[in-house]
Amino acid sequence: PEQENERRERVERLAVAVARLGDRCRELFRLKLLGMSFGEIRKEMEAASINTVYTWDLRCREQLKALLEG
């Protein structure tokens, strides 16, 4: 029961943090969770290059981490 409660709290914190992210980050995470590759995400999000998607990913993960720590 204690572990389940901790897991539920982590999931709730994650959901709140993701909701606070911008549209681009939420969409990027959604596509990653669907199992799409960075190349597929580039096409889906109409990014100029795959390096753009890598940059978005890095920045979005940093923002999510900051929200979870804050």
Tab-separated table of N, CA and C in Angstrom, residues 14-63:
chain	number	residue	atom	x	y	z
A	14	LEU	N	3.979	14.188	-11.873
A	14	LEU	CA	4.398	14.195	-13.266
A	14	LEU	C	3.301	14.785	-14.150
A	15	ALA	N	2.059	14.393	-13.931
A	15	ALA	CA	0.944	14.905	-14.727
A	15	ALA	C	0.804	16.413	-14.564
A	16	VAL	N	0.941	16.905	-13.347
A	16	VAL	CA	0.853	18.351	-13.102
A	16	VAL	C	2.004	19.078	-13.796
A	17	ALA	N	3.208	18.536	-13.704
A	17	ALA	CA	4.375	19.163	-14.330
A	17	ALA	C	4.232	19.178	-15.851
A	18	VAL	N	3.804	18.075	-16.435
A	18	VAL	CA	3.641	18.014	-17.890
A	18	VAL	C	2.576	19.007	-18.345
A	19	ALA	N	1.517	19.154	-17.578
A	19	ALA	CA	0.456	20.103	-17.923
A	19	ALA	C	0.965	21.542	-17.935
A	20	ARG	N	2.009	21.817	-17.175
A	20	ARG	CA	2.565	23.178	-17.108
A	20	ARG	C	3.533	23.466	-18.249
A	21	LEU	N	3.923	22.441	-18.998
A	21	LEU	CA	4.823	22.632	-20.131
A	21	LEU	C	4.075	23.280	-21.294
A	22	GLY	N	4.835	23.826	-22.212
A	22	GLY	CA	4.235	24.414	-23.408
A	22	GLY	C	3.713	23.340	-24.354
A	23	ASP	N	2.970	23.786	-25.343
A	23	ASP	CA	2.370	22.864	-26.306
A	23	ASP	C	3.405	22.004	-27.018
A	24	ARG	N	4.506	22.615	-27.438
A	24	ARG	CA	5.529	21.874	-28.166
A	24	ARG	C	6.093	20.737	-27.330
A	25	CYS	N	6.388	21.010	-26.080
A	25	CYS	CA	6.955	19.975	-25.218
A	25	CYS	C	5.940	18.866	-24.952
A	26	ARG	N	4.706	19.239	-24.708
A	26	ARG	CA	3.681	18.214	-24.473
A	26	ARG	C	3.520	17.326	-25.708
A	27	GLU	N	3.517	17.932	-26.881
A	27	GLU	CA	3.386	17.163	-28.117
A	27	GLU	C	4.608	16.276	-28.340
A	28	LEU	N	5.780	16.799	-28.088
A	28	LEU	CA	7.002	16.013	-28.237
A	28	LEU	C	6.977	14.795	-27.316
A	29	PHE	N	6.623	14.984	-26.068
A	29	PHE	CA	6.549	13.859	-25.131
A	29	PHE	C	5.471	12.864	-25.558
A	30	ARG	N	4.353	13.368	-26.048
A	30	ARG	CA	3.274	12.480	-26.500
A	30	ARG	C	3.765	11.573	-27.631
A	31	LEU	N	4.455	12.177	-28.593
A	31	LEU	CA	4.951	11.406	-29.733
A	31	LEU	C	6.025	10.410	-29.303
A	32	LYS	N	6.869	10.813	-28.362
A	32	LYS	CA	7.880	9.886	-27.855
A	32	LYS	C	7.225	8.707	-27.140
A	33	LEU	N	6.177	8.977	-26.368
A	33	LEU	CA	5.473	7.906	-25.669
A	33	LEU	C	4.762	6.962	-26.635
A	34	LEU	N	4.426	7.461	-27.818
A	34	LEU	CA	3.829	6.614	-28.840
A	34	LEU	C	4.882	5.745	-29.530
A	35	GLY	N	6.152	5.979	-29.207
A	35	GLY	CA	7.231	5.173	-29.767
A	35	GLY	C	7.814	5.694	-31.066
A	36	MET	N	7.507	6.936	-31.395
A	36	MET	CA	8.020	7.503	-32.637
A	36	MET	C	9.510	7.830	-32.501
A	37	SER	N	10.236	7.667	-33.596
A	37	SER	CA	11.659	8.015	-33.630
A	37	SER	C	11.796	9.528	-33.783
A	38	PHE	N	13.013	10.017	-33.575
A	38	PHE	CA	13.238	11.452	-33.731
A	38	PHE	C	12.987	11.882	-35.179
A	39	GLY	N	13.325	11.031	-36.129
A	39	GLY	CA	13.047	11.336	-37.529
A	39	GLY	C	11.559	11.440	-37.809
A	40	GLU	N	10.790	10.525	-37.250
A	40	GLU	CA	9.340	10.567	-37.408
A	40	GLU	C	8.754	11.798	-36.728
A	41	ILE	N	9.284	12.129	-35.561
A	41	ILE	CA	8.819	13.311	-34.836
A	41	ILE	C	9.141	14.569	-35.632
A	42	ARG	N	10.319	14.610	-36.256
A	42	ARG	CA	10.692	15.763	-37.086
A	42	ARG	C	9.646	15.993	-38.171
A	43	LYS	N	9.261	14.925	-38.840
A	43	LYS	CA	8.252	15.050	-39.904
A	43	LYS	C	6.896	15.461	-39.329
A	44	GLU	N	6.474	14.802	-38.259
A	44	GLU	CA	5.167	15.076	-37.653
A	44	GLU	C	5.061	16.520	-37.158
A	45	MET	N	6.155	17.030	-36.578
A	45	MET	CA	6.132	18.388	-36.025
A	45	MET	C	6.666	19.428	-37.010
A	46	GLU	N	7.000	18.961	-38.203
A	46	GLU	CA	7.479	19.834	-39.275
A	46	GLU	C	8.688	20.665	-38.861
A	47	ALA	N	9.630	20.018	-38.180
A	47	ALA	CA	10.868	20.699	-37.779
A	47	ALA	C	11.811	20.777	-38.974
A	48	ALA	N	12.649	21.804	-38.973
A	48	ALA	CA	13.573	22.013	-40.084
A	48	ALA	C	14.597	20.886	-40.200
A	49	SER	N	15.049	20.362	-39.061
A	49	SER	CA	16.032	19.283	-39.083
A	49	SER	C	15.876	18.421	-37.843
A	50	ILE	N	16.515	17.273	-37.886
A	50	ILE	CA	16.456	16.380	-36.732
A	50	ILE	C	17.181	16.996	-35.542
A	51	ASN	N	18.199	17.823	-35.814
A	51	ASN	CA	18.907	18.490	-34.719
A	51	ASN	C	17.982	19.435	-33.960
A	52	THR	N	17.019	20.008	-34.654
A	52	THR	CA	16.031	20.856	-33.993
A	52	THR	C	15.235	20.041	-32.985
A	53	VAL	N	14.847	18.847	-33.369
A	53	VAL	CA	14.080	17.983	-32.473
A	53	VAL	C	14.936	17.586	-31.278
A	54	TYR	N	16.210	17.275	-31.519
A	54	TYR	CA	17.109	16.950	-30.405
A	54	TYR	C	17.183	18.115	-29.415
A	55	THR	N	17.269	19.331	-29.937
A	55	THR	CA	17.342	20.520	-29.083
A	55	THR	C	16.050	20.694	-28.305
A	56	TRP	N	14.915	20.549	-28.983
A	56	TRP	CA	13.632	20.641	-28.292
A	56	TRP	C	13.557	19.614	-27.174
A	57	ASP	N	13.983	18.387	-27.485
A	57	ASP	CA	13.918	17.309	-26.497
A	57	ASP	C	14.749	17.655	-25.266
A	58	LEU	N	15.961	18.115	-25.481
A	58	LEU	CA	16.831	18.473	-24.365
A	58	LEU	C	16.195	19.573	-23.518
A	59	ARG	N	15.714	20.615	-24.163
A	59	ARG	CA	15.116	21.733	-23.427
A	59	ARG	C	13.839	21.313	-22.697
A	60	CYS	N	13.040	20.487	-23.331
A	60	CYS	CA	11.793	20.038	-22.702
A	60	CYS	C	12.083	19.158	-21.495
A	61	ARG	N	13.071	18.274	-21.615
A	61	ARG	CA	13.426	17.435	-20.471
A	61	ARG	C	13.976	18.278	-19.328
A	62	GLU	N	14.759	19.309	-19.645
A	62	GLU	CA	15.273	20.204	-18.607
A	62	GLU	C	14.132	20.944	-17.913
A	63	GLN	N	13.158	21.420	-18.697
A	63	GLN	CA	12.014	22.120	-18.115
A	63	GLN	C	11.208	21.191	-17.224
